Tab-separated table of C-alpha atoms in Angstrom:
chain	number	residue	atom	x	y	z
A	1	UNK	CA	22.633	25.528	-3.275
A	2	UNK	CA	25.026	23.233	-1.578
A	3	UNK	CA	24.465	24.704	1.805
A	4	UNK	CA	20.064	24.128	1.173
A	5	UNK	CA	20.947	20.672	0.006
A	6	UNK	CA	22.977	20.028	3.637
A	7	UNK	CA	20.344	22.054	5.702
A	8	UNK	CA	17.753	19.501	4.159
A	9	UNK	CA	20.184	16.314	4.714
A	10	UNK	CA	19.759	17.308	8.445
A	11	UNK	CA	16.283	17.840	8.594
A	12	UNK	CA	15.840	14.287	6.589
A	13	UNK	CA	18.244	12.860	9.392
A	14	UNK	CA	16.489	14.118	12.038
A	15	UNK	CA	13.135	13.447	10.943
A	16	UNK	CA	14.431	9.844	9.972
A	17	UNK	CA	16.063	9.569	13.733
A	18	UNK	CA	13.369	10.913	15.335
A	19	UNK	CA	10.415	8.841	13.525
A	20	UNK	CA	12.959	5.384	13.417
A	21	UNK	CA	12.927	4.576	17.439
A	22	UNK	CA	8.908	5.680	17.521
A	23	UNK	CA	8.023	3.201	14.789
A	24	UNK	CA	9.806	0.505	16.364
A	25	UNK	CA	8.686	0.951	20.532
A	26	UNK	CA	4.749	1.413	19.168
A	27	UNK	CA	5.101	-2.037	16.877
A	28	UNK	CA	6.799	-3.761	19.600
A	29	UNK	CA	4.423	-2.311	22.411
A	30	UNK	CA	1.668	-3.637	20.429
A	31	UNK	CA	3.387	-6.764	19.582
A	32	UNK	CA	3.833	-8.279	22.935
A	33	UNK	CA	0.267	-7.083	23.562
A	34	UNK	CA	-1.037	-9.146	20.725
A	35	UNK	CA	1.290	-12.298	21.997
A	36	UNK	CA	-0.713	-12.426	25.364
A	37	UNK	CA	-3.990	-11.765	23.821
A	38	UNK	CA	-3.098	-14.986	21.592
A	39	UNK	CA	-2.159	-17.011	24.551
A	40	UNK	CA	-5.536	-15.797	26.225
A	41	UNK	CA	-7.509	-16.231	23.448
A	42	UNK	CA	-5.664	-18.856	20.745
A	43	UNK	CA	-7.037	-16.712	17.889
A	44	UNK	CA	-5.645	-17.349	14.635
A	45	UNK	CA	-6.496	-14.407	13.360
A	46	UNK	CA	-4.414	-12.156	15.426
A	47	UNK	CA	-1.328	-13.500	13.869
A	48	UNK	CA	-1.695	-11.764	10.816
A	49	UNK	CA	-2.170	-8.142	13.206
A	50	UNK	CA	1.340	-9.977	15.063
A	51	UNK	CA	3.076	-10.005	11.163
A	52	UNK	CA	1.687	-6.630	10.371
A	53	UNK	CA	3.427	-4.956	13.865
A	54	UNK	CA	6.717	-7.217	12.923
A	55	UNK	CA	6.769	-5.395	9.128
A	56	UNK	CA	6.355	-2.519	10.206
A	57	UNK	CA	8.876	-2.932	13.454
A	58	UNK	CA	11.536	-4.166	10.740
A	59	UNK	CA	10.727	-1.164	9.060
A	60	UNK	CA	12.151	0.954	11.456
A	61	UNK	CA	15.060	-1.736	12.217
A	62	UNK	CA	15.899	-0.802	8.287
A	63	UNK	CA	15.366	3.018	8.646
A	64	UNK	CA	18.308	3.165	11.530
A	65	UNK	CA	20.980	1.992	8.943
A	66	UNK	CA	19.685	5.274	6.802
A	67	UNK	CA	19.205	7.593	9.937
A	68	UNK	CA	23.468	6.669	10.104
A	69	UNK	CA	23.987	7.270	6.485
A	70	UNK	CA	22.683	10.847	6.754
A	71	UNK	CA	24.700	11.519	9.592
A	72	UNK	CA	27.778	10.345	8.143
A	73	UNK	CA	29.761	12.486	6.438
A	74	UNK	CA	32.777	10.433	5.425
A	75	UNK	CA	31.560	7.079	4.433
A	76	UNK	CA	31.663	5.900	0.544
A	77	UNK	CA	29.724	2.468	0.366
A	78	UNK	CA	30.176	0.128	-2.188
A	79	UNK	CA	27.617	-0.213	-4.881
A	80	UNK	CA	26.591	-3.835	-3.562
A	81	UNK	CA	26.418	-2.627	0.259
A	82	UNK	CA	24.088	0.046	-0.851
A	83	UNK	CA	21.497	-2.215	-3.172
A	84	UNK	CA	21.497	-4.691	-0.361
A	85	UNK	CA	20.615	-1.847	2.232
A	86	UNK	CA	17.698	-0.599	0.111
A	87	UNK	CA	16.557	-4.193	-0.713
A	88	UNK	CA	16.123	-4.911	3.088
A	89	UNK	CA	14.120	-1.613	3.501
A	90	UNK	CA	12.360	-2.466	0.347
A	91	UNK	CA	11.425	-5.740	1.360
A	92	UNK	CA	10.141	-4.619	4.805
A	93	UNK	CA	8.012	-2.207	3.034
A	94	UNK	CA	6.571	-4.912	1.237
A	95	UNK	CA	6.360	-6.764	3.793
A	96	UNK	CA	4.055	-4.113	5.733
A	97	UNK	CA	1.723	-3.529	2.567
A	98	UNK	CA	1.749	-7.557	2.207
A	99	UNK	CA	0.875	-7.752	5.739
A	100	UNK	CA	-2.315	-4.682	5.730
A	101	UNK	CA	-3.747	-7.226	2.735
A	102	UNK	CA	-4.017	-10.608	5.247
A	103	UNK	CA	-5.397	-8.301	7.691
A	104	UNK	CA	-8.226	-7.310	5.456
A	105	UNK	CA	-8.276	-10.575	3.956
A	106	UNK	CA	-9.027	-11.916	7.222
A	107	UNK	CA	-11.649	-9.512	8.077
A	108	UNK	CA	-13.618	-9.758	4.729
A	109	UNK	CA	-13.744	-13.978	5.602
A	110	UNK	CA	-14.610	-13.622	9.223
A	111	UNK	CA	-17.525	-11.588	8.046
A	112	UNK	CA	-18.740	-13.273	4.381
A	113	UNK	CA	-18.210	-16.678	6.512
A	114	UNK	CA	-18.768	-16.076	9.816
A	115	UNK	CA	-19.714	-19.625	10.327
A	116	UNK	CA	-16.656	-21.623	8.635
A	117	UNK	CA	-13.986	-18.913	9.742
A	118	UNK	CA	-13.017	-21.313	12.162
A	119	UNK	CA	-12.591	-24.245	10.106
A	120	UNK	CA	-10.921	-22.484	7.435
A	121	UNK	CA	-8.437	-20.035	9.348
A	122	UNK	CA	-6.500	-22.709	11.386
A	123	UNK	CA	-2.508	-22.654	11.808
A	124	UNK	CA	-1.206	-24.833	9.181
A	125	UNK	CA	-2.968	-21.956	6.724
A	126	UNK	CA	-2.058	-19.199	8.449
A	127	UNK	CA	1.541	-20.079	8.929
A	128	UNK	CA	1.763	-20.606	4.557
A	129	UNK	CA	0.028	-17.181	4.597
A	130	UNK	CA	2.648	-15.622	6.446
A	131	UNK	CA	5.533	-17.185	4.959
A	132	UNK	CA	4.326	-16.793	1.625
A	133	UNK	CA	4.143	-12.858	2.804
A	134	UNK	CA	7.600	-12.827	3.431
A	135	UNK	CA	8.721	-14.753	0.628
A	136	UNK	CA	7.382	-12.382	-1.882
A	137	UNK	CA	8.275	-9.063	0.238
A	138	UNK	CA	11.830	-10.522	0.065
A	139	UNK	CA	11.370	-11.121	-3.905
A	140	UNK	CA	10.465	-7.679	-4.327
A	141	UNK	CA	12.775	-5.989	-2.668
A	142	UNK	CA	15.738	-8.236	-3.633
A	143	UNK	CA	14.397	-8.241	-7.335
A	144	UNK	CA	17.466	-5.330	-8.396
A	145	UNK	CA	20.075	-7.785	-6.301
A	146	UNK	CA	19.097	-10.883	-8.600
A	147	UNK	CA	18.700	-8.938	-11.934
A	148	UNK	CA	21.496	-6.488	-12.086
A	149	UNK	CA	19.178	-4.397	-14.842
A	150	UNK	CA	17.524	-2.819	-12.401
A	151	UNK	CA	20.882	-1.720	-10.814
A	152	UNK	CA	21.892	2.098	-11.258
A	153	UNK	CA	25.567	2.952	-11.095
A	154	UNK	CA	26.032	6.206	-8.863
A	155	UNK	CA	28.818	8.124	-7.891
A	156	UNK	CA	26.846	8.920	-4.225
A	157	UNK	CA	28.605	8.518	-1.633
A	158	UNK	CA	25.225	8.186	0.995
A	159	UNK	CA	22.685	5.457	-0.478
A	160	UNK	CA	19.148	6.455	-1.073
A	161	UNK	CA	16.523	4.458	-3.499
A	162	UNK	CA	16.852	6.485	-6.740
A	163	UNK	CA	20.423	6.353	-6.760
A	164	UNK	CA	21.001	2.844	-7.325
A	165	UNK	CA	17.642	1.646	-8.615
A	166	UNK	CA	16.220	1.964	-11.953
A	167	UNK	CA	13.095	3.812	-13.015
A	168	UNK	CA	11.788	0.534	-14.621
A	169	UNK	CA	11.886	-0.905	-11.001
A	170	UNK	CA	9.844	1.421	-9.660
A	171	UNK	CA	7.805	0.794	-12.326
A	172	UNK	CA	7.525	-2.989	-11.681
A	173	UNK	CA	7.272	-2.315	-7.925
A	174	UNK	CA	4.302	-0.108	-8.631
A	175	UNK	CA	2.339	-3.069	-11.025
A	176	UNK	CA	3.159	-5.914	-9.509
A	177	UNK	CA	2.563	-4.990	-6.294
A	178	UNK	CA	0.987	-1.591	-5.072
A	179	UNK	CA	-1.668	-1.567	-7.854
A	180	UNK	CA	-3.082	-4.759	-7.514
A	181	UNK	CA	-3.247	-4.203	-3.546
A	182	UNK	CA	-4.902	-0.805	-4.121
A	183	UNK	CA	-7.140	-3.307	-5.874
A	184	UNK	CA	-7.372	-6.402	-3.487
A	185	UNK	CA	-8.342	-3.112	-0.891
A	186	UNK	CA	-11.298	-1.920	-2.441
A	187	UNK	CA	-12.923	-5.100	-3.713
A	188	UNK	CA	-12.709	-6.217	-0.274
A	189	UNK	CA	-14.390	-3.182	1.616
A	190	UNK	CA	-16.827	-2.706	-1.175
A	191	UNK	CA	-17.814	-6.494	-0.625
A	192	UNK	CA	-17.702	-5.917	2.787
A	193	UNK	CA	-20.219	-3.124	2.786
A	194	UNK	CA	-22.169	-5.254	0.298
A	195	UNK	CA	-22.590	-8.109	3.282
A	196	UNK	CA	-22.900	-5.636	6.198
A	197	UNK	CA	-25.849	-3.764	4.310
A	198	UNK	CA	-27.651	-7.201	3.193
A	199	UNK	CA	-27.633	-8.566	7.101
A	200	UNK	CA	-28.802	-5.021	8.498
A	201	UNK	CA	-31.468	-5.517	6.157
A	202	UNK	CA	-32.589	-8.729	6.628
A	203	UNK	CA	-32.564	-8.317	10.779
A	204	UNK	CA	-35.061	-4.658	9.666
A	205	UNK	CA	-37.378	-7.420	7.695
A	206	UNK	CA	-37.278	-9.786	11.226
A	207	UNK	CA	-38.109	-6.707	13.542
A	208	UNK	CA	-40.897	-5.547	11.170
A	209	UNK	CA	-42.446	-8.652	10.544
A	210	UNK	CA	-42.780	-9.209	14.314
A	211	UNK	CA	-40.569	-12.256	14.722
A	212	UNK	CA	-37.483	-11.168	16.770
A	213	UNK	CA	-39.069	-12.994	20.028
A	214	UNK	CA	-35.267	-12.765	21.586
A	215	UNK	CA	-31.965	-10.920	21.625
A	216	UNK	CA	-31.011	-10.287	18.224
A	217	UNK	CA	-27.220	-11.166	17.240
A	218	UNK	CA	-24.781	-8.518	18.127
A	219	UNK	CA	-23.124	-9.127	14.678
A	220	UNK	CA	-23.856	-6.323	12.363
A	221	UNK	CA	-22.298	-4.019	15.315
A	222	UNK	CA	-19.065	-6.295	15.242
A	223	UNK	CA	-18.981	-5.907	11.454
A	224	UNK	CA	-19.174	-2.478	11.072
A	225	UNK	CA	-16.361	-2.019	13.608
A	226	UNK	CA	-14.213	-4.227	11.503
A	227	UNK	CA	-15.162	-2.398	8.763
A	228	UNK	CA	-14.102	1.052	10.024
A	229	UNK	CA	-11.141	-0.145	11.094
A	230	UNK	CA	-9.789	-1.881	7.434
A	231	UNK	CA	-11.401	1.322	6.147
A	232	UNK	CA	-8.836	3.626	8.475
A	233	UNK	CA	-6.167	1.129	7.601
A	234	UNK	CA	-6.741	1.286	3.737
A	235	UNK	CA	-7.140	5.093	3.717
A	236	UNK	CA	-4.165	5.919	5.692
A	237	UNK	CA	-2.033	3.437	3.313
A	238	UNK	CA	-3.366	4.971	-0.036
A	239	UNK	CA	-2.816	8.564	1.368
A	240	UNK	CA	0.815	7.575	2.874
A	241	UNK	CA	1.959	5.566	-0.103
A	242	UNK	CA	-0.151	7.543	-3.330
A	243	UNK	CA	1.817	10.170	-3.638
A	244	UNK	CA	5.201	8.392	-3.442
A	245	UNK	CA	4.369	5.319	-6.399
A	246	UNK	CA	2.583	8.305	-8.650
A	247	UNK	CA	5.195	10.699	-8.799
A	248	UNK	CA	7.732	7.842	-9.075
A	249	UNK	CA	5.965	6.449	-12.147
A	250	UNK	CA	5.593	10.349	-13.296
A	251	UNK	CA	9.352	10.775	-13.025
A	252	UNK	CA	9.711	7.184	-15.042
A	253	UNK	CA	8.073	9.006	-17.893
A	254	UNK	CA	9.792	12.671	-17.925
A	255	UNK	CA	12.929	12.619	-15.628
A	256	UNK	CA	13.596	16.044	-16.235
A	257	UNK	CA	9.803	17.238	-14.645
A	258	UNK	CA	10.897	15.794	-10.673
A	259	UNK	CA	13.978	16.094	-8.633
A	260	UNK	CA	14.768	13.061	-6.905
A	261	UNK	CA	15.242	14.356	-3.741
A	262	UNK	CA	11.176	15.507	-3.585
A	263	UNK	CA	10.469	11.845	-3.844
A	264	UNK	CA	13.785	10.608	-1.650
A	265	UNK	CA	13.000	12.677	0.820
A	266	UNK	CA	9.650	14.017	1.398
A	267	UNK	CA	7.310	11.317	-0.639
A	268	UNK	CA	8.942	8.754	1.266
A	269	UNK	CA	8.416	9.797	4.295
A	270	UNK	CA	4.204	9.321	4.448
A	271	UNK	CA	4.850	5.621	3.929
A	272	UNK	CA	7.166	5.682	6.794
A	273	UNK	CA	5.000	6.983	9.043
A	274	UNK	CA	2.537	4.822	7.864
A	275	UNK	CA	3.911	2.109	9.785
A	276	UNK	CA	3.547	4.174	13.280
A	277	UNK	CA	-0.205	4.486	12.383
A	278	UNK	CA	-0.568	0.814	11.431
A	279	UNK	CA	-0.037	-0.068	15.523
A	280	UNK	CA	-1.654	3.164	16.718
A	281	UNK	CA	-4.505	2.676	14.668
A	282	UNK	CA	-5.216	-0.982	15.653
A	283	UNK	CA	-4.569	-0.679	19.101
A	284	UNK	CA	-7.003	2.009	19.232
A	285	UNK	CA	-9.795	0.469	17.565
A	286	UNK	CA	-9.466	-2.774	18.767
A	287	UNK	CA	-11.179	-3.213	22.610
A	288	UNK	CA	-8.744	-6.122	23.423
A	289	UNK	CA	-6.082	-4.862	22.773
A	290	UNK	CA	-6.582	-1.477	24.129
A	291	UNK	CA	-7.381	-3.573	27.903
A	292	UNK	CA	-4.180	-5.854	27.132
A	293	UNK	CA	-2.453	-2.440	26.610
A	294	UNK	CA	-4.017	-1.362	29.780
A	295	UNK	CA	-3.425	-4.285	32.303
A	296	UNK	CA	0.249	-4.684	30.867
A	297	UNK	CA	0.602	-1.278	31.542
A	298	UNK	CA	-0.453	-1.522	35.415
A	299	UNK	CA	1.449	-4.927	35.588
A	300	UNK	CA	4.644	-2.694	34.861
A	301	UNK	CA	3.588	0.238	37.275
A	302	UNK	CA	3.014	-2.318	40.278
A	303	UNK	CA	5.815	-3.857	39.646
A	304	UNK	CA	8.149	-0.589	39.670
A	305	UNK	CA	6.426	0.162	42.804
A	306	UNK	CA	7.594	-2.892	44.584
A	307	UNK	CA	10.669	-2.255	43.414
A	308	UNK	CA	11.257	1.117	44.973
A	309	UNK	CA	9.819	-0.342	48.114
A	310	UNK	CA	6.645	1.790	48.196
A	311	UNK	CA	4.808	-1.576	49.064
A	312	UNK	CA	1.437	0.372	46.783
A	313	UNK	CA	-0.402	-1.863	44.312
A	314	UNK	CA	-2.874	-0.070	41.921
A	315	UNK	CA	-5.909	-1.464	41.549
A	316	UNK	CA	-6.802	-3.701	38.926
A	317	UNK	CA	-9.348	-1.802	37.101
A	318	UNK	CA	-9.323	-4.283	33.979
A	319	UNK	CA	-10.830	-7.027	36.136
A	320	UNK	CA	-14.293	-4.687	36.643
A	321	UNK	CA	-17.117	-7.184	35.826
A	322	UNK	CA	-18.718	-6.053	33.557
A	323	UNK	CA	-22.997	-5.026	33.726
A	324	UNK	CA	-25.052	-7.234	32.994
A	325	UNK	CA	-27.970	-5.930	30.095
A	326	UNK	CA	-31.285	-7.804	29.023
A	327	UNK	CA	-32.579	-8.295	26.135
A	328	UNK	CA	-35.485	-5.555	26.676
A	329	UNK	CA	-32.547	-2.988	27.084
A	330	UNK	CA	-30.968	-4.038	24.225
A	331	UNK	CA	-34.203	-3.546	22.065
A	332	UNK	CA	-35.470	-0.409	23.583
């Protein structure tokens, strides 16, 4: 028994020290890609994409301190030291979740009002967004710090989440703030769809009735991209994070039914990895970002060339004008 319990230790650690470094390169990567897009393009919007890749990044940041826990064998933290560590990995998990909700916030307004998005996303809003973000991630996951009740004494000597928080934490954790997003999430897409079906069938009425005597607005195309991509984002959060909150609350009710190393250390991990998809996701759905990707990428190859002396520049195939289409081709 011991000797299973040590074999999966390891495999946590190396699954934690493995997955740790790859969270935090991808959110960076796409990070500094989203920085020059902004500078490009001043779009407010993309600052609540920037948050969501700095979560999740600070996600990983947190995950290092555990990826040295489970490779210790000798250290014996103090209660204190080990509710602070799981607050700041708490609170970047919030963060993240916090952070997927603006996104689809912002989404849901660009499309219900396409033409006041403008005027109503402009900095001053979407830096009290942000910080309000942050202010209740760090709430949450400091909550057991400021109200000792939800502090577990344990004779551990590696932290981990069930070991020195309540049940009736996870239990708050799970109302106040991973239900009602579940909720925020499909209100939003369903509303979407709601919009994104009415204007489809309003430009079908134009086109029948004879009247589209030009090009007809790209938009519904542009919506149901931004649709599919919140949808990917909201699916691969409920499926990461799901199983984790429902056997948590299930082990609230009937400790005795679930261990809690099956939630410590294989329900946790899907919400982990959720913040690797986050950037992979967005980066791949997002044409922008993907050529920002792209050009950085060459900027860095040329660059290394010179370097070594080779004297070779790659071509720029980002700046490739793009072909011009009428409006005949676009309606035939």
């Amino acid at each position: 028994m011991g000797r299973r319990a040590m074999s999966t230790e390891s495999a946590l650690g190396v699954i934690l020290a493995v997955l740790a470094p790859l969270v935090i390169a991808a959110n960076v990567v796409v990070a500094v890609a989203l920085l020059r897009l902004i500078q490009k393009t001043s779009s407010k919007g993309l600052y609540f994409v920037l948050n969501l890749a700095v979560a999740d990044a600070t996600v990983g940041v947190t995950v290092v301190g555990l990826v040295i826990d489970e490779f210790s064998q000798t250290l014996n933290w103090p209660q204190i030291f080990c509710v602070l560590r799981m607050a700041f990995v708490t609170s970047s998990s919030a963060a993240s979740i916090l952070s997927l909700v603006l996104v689809a916030c912002d989404r849901h307004l660009a499309i219900r009002k396409p033409f006041h998005y403008l005027r109503l996303v402009t900095g001053a809003r979407v830096g009290l967004r942000l910080l309000g973000v942050w202010l209740v991630a760090v709430l949450v996951g400091f909550l057991p710090a400021l109200y000792p009740d939800f502090q577990k004494v344990s004779a551990h000597t590696k932290c981990f989440f069930f070991g020195v928080f309540q049940p009736a934490y996870m239990l708050t954790v799970f109302c106040v703030g991973f239900l009602p997003a579940l909720f925020v999430f499909a209100y939003l897409y369903c509303d979407m769809l709601k919009v994104a079906s009415a204007h489809a069938q309003q430009i079908l009425e134009v086109q029948q009735a004879g009247l589209a005597g030009g090009c007809l607005p790209p938009r519904p195309a542009g919506e149901v991209k931004a649709m599919r991509t919140v949808a990917l984002l909201i699916a691969c959060f409920t499926l990461s994070w799901l199983p984790f909150f429902v056997v948590s609350i299930l082990q609230t009710a009937c400790s005795s039914c679930y261990t809690h190393g099956v939630v410590e250390n294989y329900l946790w991990l899907p919400g982990l990895f959720n913040s690797l998809l986050n950037p992979l996701l967005y980066s791949y759905r997002q044409k922008d970002v993907r050529r920002q990707l792209s050009q950085w990428v060459a900027g860095v190859k040329r660059r290394i060339f010179l370097r070594l002396g080779n004297g070779r520049r790659d071509p720029d195939r980002g700046a490739k004008a793009l072909p011009t289409v009428s409006c005949l081709q676009l309606q035939g």
